């Protein structure tokens, strides 16, 4: 039912609020809420109760009991509390439960009461104990603020990146402040506290006294304060029953009024821009034993029996549902109802809207209002009206209608009390679908999450894959199934779905101590870059090495090799590498290349060559000593050549024999050296020593190369008939070359080697050319 | 500026643009003025991606070459090292950084850009040297495939072949696979992958793997390439050993083309002006860029050298005729038109002059007796003559101590053409080489054996003749002027690698199963599924596009042969070529030679 009620907004304007029942609570709570430590997560999150916490005697039968429920009161899990005294409970942005103990230890549980980790708020807190604590949310994440028994504040703004900050001392603070709150302004977290009639602002470095602007001088001492969901507004309650409201920067006053009760309310929360208080007295219509949960767009109020939501009626809804409203949306809704009754009034209503040219506006109003409705029936009638109106519009963009229909289906599905996440449209938009999916995954509602992904047609990468991966991570923790079964089940369901990280699943399995399962799951991981580090972590270096080599990424191979080298003893290390040539060569690359090659087995077969080399070296040493010239490190060829060049023909001959240099090569070598030495006589002698194995053309060539036409001719005669032409060409070419170069010296050189009898034509040619040069 | 990249069937400007974008992003990360310290090897490849002007726009004020010792002074805020991930370079960088701290008070920020990939190995070395923490940004610039021309991509990874076949280091294959993934990200998933060889198999496996590693983002680009053909260099060891006989191939054989640039002896390029005489010969080598942006070069680069002369003289006539036109230009309009064409004509004339000079230089060599003798022996081997005995010419060359690389090319060629040499022949060659050039070359010979270039004939059967005949590797009736077959690029020998590509396109490899089995490594086919929307409906007469990736290097002659196939009227396939490195027999063999350090004792 819709309850209209007028409350005071900070600006004093009248606004309509509406309260409706979300659930009747499924829990069968025997205790009063006020006897429990309660924490409810925003965005329709879970509710944590710590029962028996305040009892002093700790008999085994009356141990505190931690229970977690969905917002609809469906129990999710419970656990007997065996740790220390809890001062405060709170939820993180990712729906983990923080249990802040008296000794400053903060224990983190997931919403199935499974312990995740703990951290300490520091030594100072440990020594002086936690007196009060608050969990708060800023852009940095979830923070914890502690007030210790020494009246000092300590806080961290992000429990996932723990940096403890001890706030400066408040001068003259001898007892606990009457009330305090955490504020976040311009990305800085500060604490506002009240001592009697004084307000202090505590930041990182200093403590300053502040006065709210325009507060009545007789307001009295502050006993309660509340900060709005978005840290914009602040309310202060005094012992005279006066309430001051303003911006949290304390720069502007929005209003001040006095209440007819004086006892400080147990809870005071902001509802959008209105203030709601929960006092011990039954001034308001609320059940005495209720708990308030501030939300983005309203306040949730739950008690032992019901869970309600109180929110300001949005403009669109107000326009439509206001009594006797003539707003276009209201008329359209009416038109559609008449149409269903097959009444002609439908046309009249429609005409009325159309005449004012407001049909598009009417459709928009109906769509928007549907989004704010909780009851599917109301949603449907509004959407039906919108759809009806759309028929008479030419170009109404369909997106908003489609989107609203889709989003409402999603919201209706999660509102179901079995699921118990009462998100409003505005909260859902703020939270985003990704986070909502995460929350479903946290609750292990995998099928619903997948259905939603499919329904919203989210890309596999963002949607289904992610959820399946989470499912798999959960699956590997189920210890009652065998490794084979689990690995198989995971691969069956996940296959090659894009975006699935098998390595993450494997890492989870490994964390649960299931190494074998982890290896099995890792087999499905296509990215070696992910596979290998985890295998190394699991000490499966051999497998890691294989996988790295398979990937072809040598850098990855090297990562493993380095790792192996540190992990294994020398012997095992080399044994392992020996089996993997790729890895071995990579290792050698680092250790220096030349050495590795010398060890290469292929060289063993080259022993003959090695023997020869040693023999040569020995000879060269001797030659070096005897002849006082450097011979070592020259090749055999160069050694023999050098010897001939120096006229050591005997020694050259000896090397020729010792190393069985083939005749042909020796002849080539010898005439080359002799020509360079210009020892023409020796050359001729040599040429006649026996029949040349290389013929006599090379003699001609070598002589011509050294410009000795005269000598060349001697051998030309001995050239075989088939090569004789070539020899003569060679002889002539010298003259031609000299003429072409126009080089007189060269010409003279050629002339000097000519004999008038046989070379008359050449002589004539050269003389002509010489005459030509002289003319110029 | 990069028009030649978009001239082909596949617009490779996009790849270059992606590279430039990545570079700009990195430079902007290091705010303020900067100096780049270059690993010298990278300057060439980088020049093909971005000119100095781009660097300047991003506040690069100074550039140095990486060398040991202290960095030259420069008043800049950032010092960025652009380096390949090599350990020896890390030591130099460490030295630079360490000596820097001691002498300068205003500290400069150091950054390091690894090309093409960060390496743990290198970072570990920097850490060991105690300088790792000095670097603010340590990033990688994944310059895997660099566009060289409209149809040519190269990784310019100089030692890829050696690393893969000798050192078991498959890093370059990993980079090749990464490069192919980048290419697919820009040009769509390649639906068909064929391959031959162990490395090819490995690269294909990595590609499939990498595709699985990055799911989610289904590639929605319409595929430009129909087929990828991965070829191991060791499937065809013969082609690079033979002397290339195309114009571009010969320029590379004789002068060496580096990153599309060639340095030539200056004498032939002296300005021929009257009165100045021939005295003022330039001493600096003439540096020319060779790519398809130059119209004339695009026309002659892939021709057999014997067909270049006639084209050049024809061009000369056309150009001089065009210049003659000015005498006929009578009206103002005609003169205006003539003048407007003048820049183009002048460019054409200077291009013609350059190539005439180059052709003359090459001709001096190709007409030499030694070139002729060498070629004759090569052709004998390739056509299967006397491959089983010691060759006289080779022996004589050794005796005269010709350059060792030339000898090694000949001996390896003979070995490949005989499916290995008989023990006696092999031992003889080895002994001759070791005695003449020194025993230290035993390491090089060992490398060549390991790479399969030089080997012992193990089975009694010589497979080469079968392969030669089945794949028609030797063509007696080669037409150099107006070729009708790819064999023109080696004046008779049709490169095996390109034949494989040709036969794959038509009629398919099934026809040569037997021969494929004789060649090393597996052959395979993989298909990459495309979403239905991206499946190609080929228009009538539309050519397929095949990317041929040579793992271990490709020669200009092979490229010419593939271009010839692309241009064949009834070919049906156009080719884009990718490679780990542009090679020729000389630099290839050189990369396999053991660099000799002084002995440790």
JSON list of C-alpha atoms in Angstrom, two decimals, chain A residues 461 496-499 523-529 531 547 549-555 558-559 562 581-582 585-586 589-590 593-595 597-598 600 602-603 606 609-610 612-613 616 633 635-638 659-662 664-665 668-669 694 701 726 730, chain B residues 85 87 117-122 124-125 162-163 167-174 202 206 209-210 212-217 369 373 392 395-396 398-401 428 430-440 442-443 446-447 450 594 597 599-601:
[
{"chain": "A", "resi": 461, "resn": "UNK", "atom": "CA", "xyz": [33.95, -11.81, -21.80]},
{"chain": "A", "resi": 496, "resn": "UNK", "atom": "CA", "xyz": [37.04, -22.75, -24.71]},
{"chain": "A", "resi": 497, "resn": "UNK", "atom": "CA", "xyz": [34.69, -20.01, -23.59]},
{"chain": "A", "resi": 498, "resn": "UNK", "atom": "CA", "xyz": [36.50, -16.79, -24.35]},
{"chain": "A", "resi": 499, "resn": "UNK", "atom": "CA", "xyz": [37.73, -14.91, -21.33]},
{"chain": "A", "resi": 523, "resn": "UNK", "atom": "CA", "xyz": [46.32, -28.13, -18.87]},
{"chain": "A", "resi": 524, "resn": "UNK", "atom": "CA", "xyz": [43.35, -26.23, -20.29]},
{"chain": "A", "resi": 525, "resn": "UNK", "atom": "CA", "xyz": [45.08, -22.85, -20.00]},
{"chain": "A", "resi": 526, "resn": "UNK", "atom": "CA", "xyz": [46.15, -21.62, -23.43]},
{"chain": "A", "resi": 527, "resn": "UNK", "atom": "CA", "xyz": [48.27, -18.73, -22.22]},
{"chain": "A", "resi": 528, "resn": "UNK", "atom": "CA", "xyz": [51.71, -20.01, -21.36]},
{"chain": "A", "resi": 529, "resn": "UNK", "atom": "CA", "xyz": [52.54, -16.71, -19.73]},
{"chain": "A", "resi": 531, "resn": "UNK", "atom": "CA", "xyz": [50.56, -21.29, -17.00]},
{"chain": "A", "resi": 547, "resn": "UNK", "atom": "CA", "xyz": [55.17, -25.59, -21.39]},
{"chain": "A", "resi": 549, "resn": "UNK", "atom": "CA", "xyz": [59.31, -24.33, -24.67]},
{"chain": "A", "resi": 550, "resn": "UNK", "atom": "CA", "xyz": [56.02, -25.23, -26.29]},
{"chain": "A", "resi": 551, "resn": "UNK", "atom": "CA", "xyz": [54.99, -21.59, -26.25]},
{"chain": "A", "resi": 552, "resn": "UNK", "atom": "CA", "xyz": [58.04, -20.56, -28.25]},
{"chain": "A", "resi": 553, "resn": "UNK", "atom": "CA", "xyz": [58.50, -17.56, -25.99]},
{"chain": "A", "resi": 554, "resn": "UNK", "atom": "CA", "xyz": [62.18, -17.82, -25.22]},
{"chain": "A", "resi": 555, "resn": "UNK", "atom": "CA", "xyz": [61.96, -15.21, -22.56]},
{"chain": "A", "resi": 558, "resn": "UNK", "atom": "CA", "xyz": [64.63, -18.31, -19.62]},
{"chain": "A", "resi": 559, "resn": "UNK", "atom": "CA", "xyz": [62.44, -17.45, -16.67]},
{"chain": "A", "resi": 562, "resn": "UNK", "atom": "CA", "xyz": [66.74, -19.09, -14.03]},
{"chain": "A", "resi": 581, "resn": "UNK", "atom": "CA", "xyz": [68.06, -28.56, -26.22]},
{"chain": "A", "resi": 582, "resn": "UNK", "atom": "CA", "xyz": [66.20, -25.27, -26.54]},
{"chain": "A", "resi": 585, "resn": "UNK", "atom": "CA", "xyz": [71.25, -23.49, -25.83]},
{"chain": "A", "resi": 586, "resn": "UNK", "atom": "CA", "xyz": [69.55, -20.58, -24.21]},
{"chain": "A", "resi": 589, "resn": "UNK", "atom": "CA", "xyz": [73.86, -18.09, -24.75]},
{"chain": "A", "resi": 590, "resn": "UNK", "atom": "CA", "xyz": [74.11, -16.46, -21.38]},
{"chain": "A", "resi": 593, "resn": "UNK", "atom": "CA", "xyz": [78.92, -18.96, -26.77]},
{"chain": "A", "resi": 594, "resn": "UNK", "atom": "CA", "xyz": [82.42, -19.94, -27.82]},
{"chain": "A", "resi": 595, "resn": "UNK", "atom": "CA", "xyz": [83.06, -22.29, -24.96]},
{"chain": "A", "resi": 597, "resn": "UNK", "atom": "CA", "xyz": [80.72, -24.78, -29.13]},
{"chain": "A", "resi": 598, "resn": "UNK", "atom": "CA", "xyz": [84.07, -26.26, -28.32]},
{"chain": "A", "resi": 600, "resn": "UNK", "atom": "CA", "xyz": [80.02, -29.71, -29.07]},
{"chain": "A", "resi": 602, "resn": "UNK", "atom": "CA", "xyz": [80.32, -32.92, -33.57]},
{"chain": "A", "resi": 603, "resn": "UNK", "atom": "CA", "xyz": [83.86, -31.72, -33.22]},
{"chain": "A", "resi": 606, "resn": "UNK", "atom": "CA", "xyz": [87.21, -33.64, -36.58]},
{"chain": "A", "resi": 609, "resn": "UNK", "atom": "CA", "xyz": [91.99, -31.85, -38.50]},
{"chain": "A", "resi": 610, "resn": "UNK", "atom": "CA", "xyz": [92.90, -31.19, -34.90]},
{"chain": "A", "resi": 612, "resn": "UNK", "atom": "CA", "xyz": [97.05, -31.52, -38.27]},
{"chain": "A", "resi": 613, "resn": "UNK", "atom": "CA", "xyz": [96.53, -28.25, -36.52]},
{"chain": "A", "resi": 616, "resn": "UNK", "atom": "CA", "xyz": [101.28, -27.18, -37.86]},
{"chain": "A", "resi": 633, "resn": "UNK", "atom": "CA", "xyz": [98.35, -18.64, -36.27]},
{"chain": "A", "resi": 635, "resn": "UNK", "atom": "CA", "xyz": [97.13, -21.01, -42.14]},
{"chain": "A", "resi": 636, "resn": "UNK", "atom": "CA", "xyz": [99.23, -23.72, -43.75]},
{"chain": "A", "resi": 637, "resn": "UNK", "atom": "CA", "xyz": [98.79, -21.96, -47.09]},
{"chain": "A", "resi": 638, "resn": "UNK", "atom": "CA", "xyz": [100.00, -18.67, -45.72]},
{"chain": "A", "resi": 659, "resn": "UNK", "atom": "CA", "xyz": [100.94, -32.08, -44.94]},
{"chain": "A", "resi": 660, "resn": "UNK", "atom": "CA", "xyz": [100.45, -33.84, -48.26]},
{"chain": "A", "resi": 661, "resn": "UNK", "atom": "CA", "xyz": [99.40, -30.64, -49.98]},
{"chain": "A", "resi": 662, "resn": "UNK", "atom": "CA", "xyz": [97.93, -31.66, -53.34]},
{"chain": "A", "resi": 664, "resn": "UNK", "atom": "CA", "xyz": [97.88, -28.66, -58.00]},
{"chain": "A", "resi": 665, "resn": "UNK", "atom": "CA", "xyz": [97.42, -26.44, -55.03]},
{"chain": "A", "resi": 668, "resn": "UNK", "atom": "CA", "xyz": [99.30, -22.50, -57.73]},
{"chain": "A", "resi": 669, "resn": "UNK", "atom": "CA", "xyz": [100.66, -21.38, -54.43]},
{"chain": "A", "resi": 694, "resn": "UNK", "atom": "CA", "xyz": [97.85, -26.99, -63.54]},
{"chain": "A", "resi": 701, "resn": "UNK", "atom": "CA", "xyz": [98.19, -15.15, -66.06]},
{"chain": "A", "resi": 726, "resn": "UNK", "atom": "CA", "xyz": [93.15, -17.36, -74.15]},
{"chain": "A", "resi": 730, "resn": "UNK", "atom": "CA", "xyz": [95.86, -12.17, -72.07]},
{"chain": "B", "resi": 85, "resn": "UNK", "atom": "CA", "xyz": [67.39, -7.34, -26.54]},
{"chain": "B", "resi": 87, "resn": "UNK", "atom": "CA", "xyz": [73.19, -9.08, -23.63]},
{"chain": "B", "resi": 117, "resn": "UNK", "atom": "CA", "xyz": [60.46, -7.40, -27.34]},
{"chain": "B", "resi": 118, "resn": "UNK", "atom": "CA", "xyz": [61.38, -6.95, -23.72]},
{"chain": "B", "resi": 119, "resn": "UNK", "atom": "CA", "xyz": [63.52, -9.68, -22.42]},
{"chain": "B", "resi": 120, "resn": "UNK", "atom": "CA", "xyz": [63.89, -10.97, -18.95]},
{"chain": "B", "resi": 121, "resn": "UNK", "atom": "CA", "xyz": [67.36, -12.09, -19.85]},
{"chain": "B", "resi": 122, "resn": "UNK", "atom": "CA", "xyz": [68.41, -8.53, -20.60]},
{"chain": "B", "resi": 124, "resn": "UNK", "atom": "CA", "xyz": [68.40, -9.58, -15.43]},
{"chain": "B", "resi": 125, "resn": "UNK", "atom": "CA", "xyz": [71.72, -8.49, -16.91]},
{"chain": "B", "resi": 162, "resn": "UNK", "atom": "CA", "xyz": [71.56, -19.25, -37.54]},
{"chain": "B", "resi": 163, "resn": "UNK", "atom": "CA", "xyz": [69.55, -19.05, -34.33]},
{"chain": "B", "resi": 167, "resn": "UNK", "atom": "CA", "xyz": [71.49, -22.58, -31.82]},
{"chain": "B", "resi": 168, "resn": "UNK", "atom": "CA", "xyz": [68.05, -23.98, -31.23]},
{"chain": "B", "resi": 169, "resn": "UNK", "atom": "CA", "xyz": [66.96, -20.49, -30.35]},
{"chain": "B", "resi": 170, "resn": "UNK", "atom": "CA", "xyz": [63.49, -19.99, -31.73]},
{"chain": "B", "resi": 171, "resn": "UNK", "atom": "CA", "xyz": [62.99, -16.46, -30.51]},
{"chain": "B", "resi": 172, "resn": "UNK", "atom": "CA", "xyz": [62.81, -15.11, -34.04]},
{"chain": "B", "resi": 173, "resn": "UNK", "atom": "CA", "xyz": [60.07, -17.61, -34.86]},
{"chain": "B", "resi": 174, "resn": "UNK", "atom": "CA", "xyz": [58.15, -16.37, -31.86]},
{"chain": "B", "resi": 202, "resn": "UNK", "atom": "CA", "xyz": [56.26, -24.29, -35.13]},
{"chain": "B", "resi": 206, "resn": "UNK", "atom": "CA", "xyz": [52.26, -20.65, -32.13]},
{"chain": "B", "resi": 209, "resn": "UNK", "atom": "CA", "xyz": [48.04, -20.90, -29.75]},
{"chain": "B", "resi": 210, "resn": "UNK", "atom": "CA", "xyz": [48.20, -17.13, -29.68]},
{"chain": "B", "resi": 212, "resn": "UNK", "atom": "CA", "xyz": [43.47, -19.04, -28.33]},
{"chain": "B", "resi": 213, "resn": "UNK", "atom": "CA", "xyz": [45.32, -16.84, -25.90]},
{"chain": "B", "resi": 214, "resn": "UNK", "atom": "CA", "xyz": [43.52, -13.69, -27.01]},
{"chain": "B", "resi": 215, "resn": "UNK", "atom": "CA", "xyz": [39.92, -14.70, -27.42]},
{"chain": "B", "resi": 216, "resn": "UNK", "atom": "CA", "xyz": [36.95, -12.47, -26.85]},
{"chain": "B", "resi": 217, "resn": "UNK", "atom": "CA", "xyz": [37.88, -9.95, -29.45]},
{"chain": "B", "resi": 369, "resn": "UNK", "atom": "CA", "xyz": [86.01, -14.18, -66.81]},
{"chain": "B", "resi": 373, "resn": "UNK", "atom": "CA", "xyz": [83.54, -19.38, -64.79]},
{"chain": "B", "resi": 392, "resn": "UNK", "atom": "CA", "xyz": [88.38, -28.39, -60.66]},
{"chain": "B", "resi": 395, "resn": "UNK", "atom": "CA", "xyz": [89.94, -26.46, -56.29]},
{"chain": "B", "resi": 396, "resn": "UNK", "atom": "CA", "xyz": [91.71, -23.81, -58.35]},
{"chain": "B", "resi": 398, "resn": "UNK", "atom": "CA", "xyz": [90.98, -22.49, -53.19]},
{"chain": "B", "resi": 399, "resn": "UNK", "atom": "CA", "xyz": [94.55, -22.77, -54.46]},
{"chain": "B", "resi": 400, "resn": "UNK", "atom": "CA", "xyz": [94.43, -19.10, -55.43]},
{"chain": "B", "resi": 401, "resn": "UNK", "atom": "CA", "xyz": [92.86, -18.29, -52.09]},
{"chain": "B", "resi": 428, "resn": "UNK", "atom": "CA", "xyz": [89.03, -33.38, -49.55]},
{"chain": "B", "resi": 430, "resn": "UNK", "atom": "CA", "xyz": [87.44, -29.70, -45.90]},
{"chain": "B", "resi": 431, "resn": "UNK", "atom": "CA", "xyz": [91.17, -30.37, -45.88]},
{"chain": "B", "resi": 432, "resn": "UNK", "atom": "CA", "xyz": [91.76, -27.95, -48.71]},
{"chain": "B", "resi": 433, "resn": "UNK", "atom": "CA", "xyz": [89.80, -25.26, -46.99]},
{"chain": "B", "resi": 434, "resn": "UNK", "atom": "CA", "xyz": [91.36, -25.76, -43.57]},
{"chain": "B", "resi": 435, "resn": "UNK", "atom": "CA", "xyz": [94.90, -25.87, -44.93]},
{"chain": "B", "resi": 436, "resn": "UNK", "atom": "CA", "xyz": [94.41, -22.79, -47.05]},
{"chain": "B", "resi": 437, "resn": "UNK", "atom": "CA", "xyz": [92.26, -20.58, -44.88]},
{"chain": "B", "resi": 438, "resn": "UNK", "atom": "CA", "xyz": [93.22, -21.86, -41.46]},
{"chain": "B", "resi": 439, "resn": "UNK", "atom": "CA", "xyz": [92.10, -24.56, -39.09]},
{"chain": "B", "resi": 440, "resn": "UNK", "atom": "CA", "xyz": [89.93, -22.19, -37.14]},
{"chain": "B", "resi": 442, "resn": "UNK", "atom": "CA", "xyz": [86.53, -25.91, -38.72]},
{"chain": "B", "resi": 443, "resn": "UNK", "atom": "CA", "xyz": [83.88, -24.25, -36.58]},
{"chain": "B", "resi": 446, "resn": "UNK", "atom": "CA", "xyz": [80.75, -27.57, -38.52]},
{"chain": "B", "resi": 447, "resn": "UNK", "atom": "CA", "xyz": [78.04, -24.91, -38.58]},
{"chain": "B", "resi": 450, "resn": "UNK", "atom": "CA", "xyz": [74.69, -28.59, -38.76]},
{"chain": "B", "resi": 594, "resn": "UNK", "atom": "CA", "xyz": [81.87, -18.54, -36.59]},
{"chain": "B", "resi": 597, "resn": "UNK", "atom": "CA", "xyz": [87.70, -14.58, -31.03]},
{"chain": "B", "resi": 599, "resn": "UNK", "atom": "CA", "xyz": [91.84, -18.29, -28.37]},
{"chain": "B", "resi": 600, "resn": "UNK", "atom": "CA", "xyz": [91.54, -18.40, -24.60]},
{"chain": "B", "resi": 601, "resn": "UNK", "atom": "CA", "xyz": [94.96, -19.95, -24.09]}
]
